[in-house]
Structures are given as C-alpha cells and as structure tokens.
Coordinates of C-alpha atoms in Angstrom, one line a residue:
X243 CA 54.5 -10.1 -132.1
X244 CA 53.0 -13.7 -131.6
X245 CA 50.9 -14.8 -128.9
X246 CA 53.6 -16.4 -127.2
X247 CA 55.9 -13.4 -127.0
X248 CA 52.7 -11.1 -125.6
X249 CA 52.0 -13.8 -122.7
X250 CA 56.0 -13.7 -122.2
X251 CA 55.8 -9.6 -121.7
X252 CA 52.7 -9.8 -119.6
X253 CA 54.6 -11.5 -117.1
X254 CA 57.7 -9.8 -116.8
X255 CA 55.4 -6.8 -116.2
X256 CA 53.5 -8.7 -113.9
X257 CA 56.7 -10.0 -112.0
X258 CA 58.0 -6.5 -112.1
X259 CA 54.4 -5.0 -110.8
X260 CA 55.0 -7.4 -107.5
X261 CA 58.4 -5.8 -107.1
X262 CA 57.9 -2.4 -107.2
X263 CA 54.8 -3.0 -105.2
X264 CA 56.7 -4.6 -102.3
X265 CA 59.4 -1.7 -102.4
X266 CA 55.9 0.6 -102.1
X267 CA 54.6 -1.1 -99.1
X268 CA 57.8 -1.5 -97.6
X269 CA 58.4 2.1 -98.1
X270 CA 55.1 3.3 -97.2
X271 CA 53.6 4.5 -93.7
X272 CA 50.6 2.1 -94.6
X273 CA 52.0 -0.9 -92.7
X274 CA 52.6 0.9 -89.1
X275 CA 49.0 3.0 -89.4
X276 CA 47.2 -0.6 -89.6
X277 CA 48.9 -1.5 -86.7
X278 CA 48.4 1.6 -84.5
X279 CA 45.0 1.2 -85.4
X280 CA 44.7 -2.5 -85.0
X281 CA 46.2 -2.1 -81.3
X282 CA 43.3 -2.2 -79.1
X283 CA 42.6 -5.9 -80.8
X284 CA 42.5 -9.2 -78.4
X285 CA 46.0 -9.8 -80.0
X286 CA 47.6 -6.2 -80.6
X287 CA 48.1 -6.4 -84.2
X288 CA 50.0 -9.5 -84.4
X289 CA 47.3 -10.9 -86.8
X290 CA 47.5 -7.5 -89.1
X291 CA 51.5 -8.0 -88.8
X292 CA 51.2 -11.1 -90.1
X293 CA 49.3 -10.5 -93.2
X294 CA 50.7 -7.5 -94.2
X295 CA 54.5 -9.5 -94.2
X296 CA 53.0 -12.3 -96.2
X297 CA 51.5 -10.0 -98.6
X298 CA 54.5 -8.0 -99.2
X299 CA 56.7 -10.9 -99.0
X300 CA 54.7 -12.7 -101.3
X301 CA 55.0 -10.1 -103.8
X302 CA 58.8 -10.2 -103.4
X303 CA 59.5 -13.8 -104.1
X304 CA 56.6 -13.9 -107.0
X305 CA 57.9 -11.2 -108.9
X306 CA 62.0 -12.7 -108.4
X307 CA 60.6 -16.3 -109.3
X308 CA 58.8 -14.9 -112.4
X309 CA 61.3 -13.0 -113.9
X310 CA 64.3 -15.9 -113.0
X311 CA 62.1 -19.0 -114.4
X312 CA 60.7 -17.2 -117.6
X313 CA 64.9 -15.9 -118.2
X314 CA 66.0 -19.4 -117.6
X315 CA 63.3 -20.8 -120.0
X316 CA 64.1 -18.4 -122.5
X317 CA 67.8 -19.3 -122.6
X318 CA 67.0 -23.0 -122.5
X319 CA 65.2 -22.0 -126.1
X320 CA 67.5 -20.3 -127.3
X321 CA 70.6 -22.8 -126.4
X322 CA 68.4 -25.5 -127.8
X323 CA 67.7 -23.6 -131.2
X324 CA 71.8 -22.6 -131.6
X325 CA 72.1 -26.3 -131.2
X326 CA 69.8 -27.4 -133.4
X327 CA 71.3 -25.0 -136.1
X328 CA 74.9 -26.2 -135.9
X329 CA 73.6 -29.7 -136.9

C-alpha cells in the first residue's frame, strides 16, 4: 500500500471512530450522571448540557463529512482515470 492509500484508511477509521463514539455517548448513562451531578451549579447544568451536545454532535457530523468527502474524492479519481483511459 502507498502512502496515499494508508492516510486514505486512517481516516475512514477515524470518521468511523467519531460515529460509533457518538452512538456510545448517546447510548450511555454518562450524559444524565453529569447533569445530576452538575445540578446544584449557578445554572443547573445547562453549561454541562451544552458541551456534552456539541461534543457528541461534533462527532456525528465529522465522522459523516469524512467518510462522504473522501468517497466523493475517490470517485472523482476514478471517473477522471476511466476518462483518461478511453482517450
């Protein structure tokens, strides 16, 4: 495998990492423990609420816009080289 093709793989796994971590926290009693605990704050957990949904959100649309733009670039390659070999 070339270089290329290794940084290619690294971030599918990466962009399917960020998935299965959001399906974890979204799944996970993590989330509703923070905010129990983060209830006798000024602002009762809204801060903590907020974080925690930009985190996991964050993971979801980085690992979806990983995996769509690398697909879409390799396709691009590949139409370009089926072009290139009908000439």
């Amino acid at each position: 495998m070339t270089n290329r093709n290794l940084k290619i793989v690294k971030q599918y796994i990466i962009g399917l990492c960020c998935i299965v971590i959001f399906f974890l926290l979204e799944n996970s009693n993590i989330i509703p423990y923070l905010l129990e605990k983060t209830n006798k704050l000024r602002y009762n957990g809204f801060v903590t609420f907020i974080i925690t949904g930009l985190i996991k959100y964050g993971l979801l649309f980085y690992g979806i816009f990983i995996i769509i733009i690398l697909s879409l670039l390799l396709i691009k390659e590949q139409i370009s080289d089926d072009t290139k070999k009908i000439k």
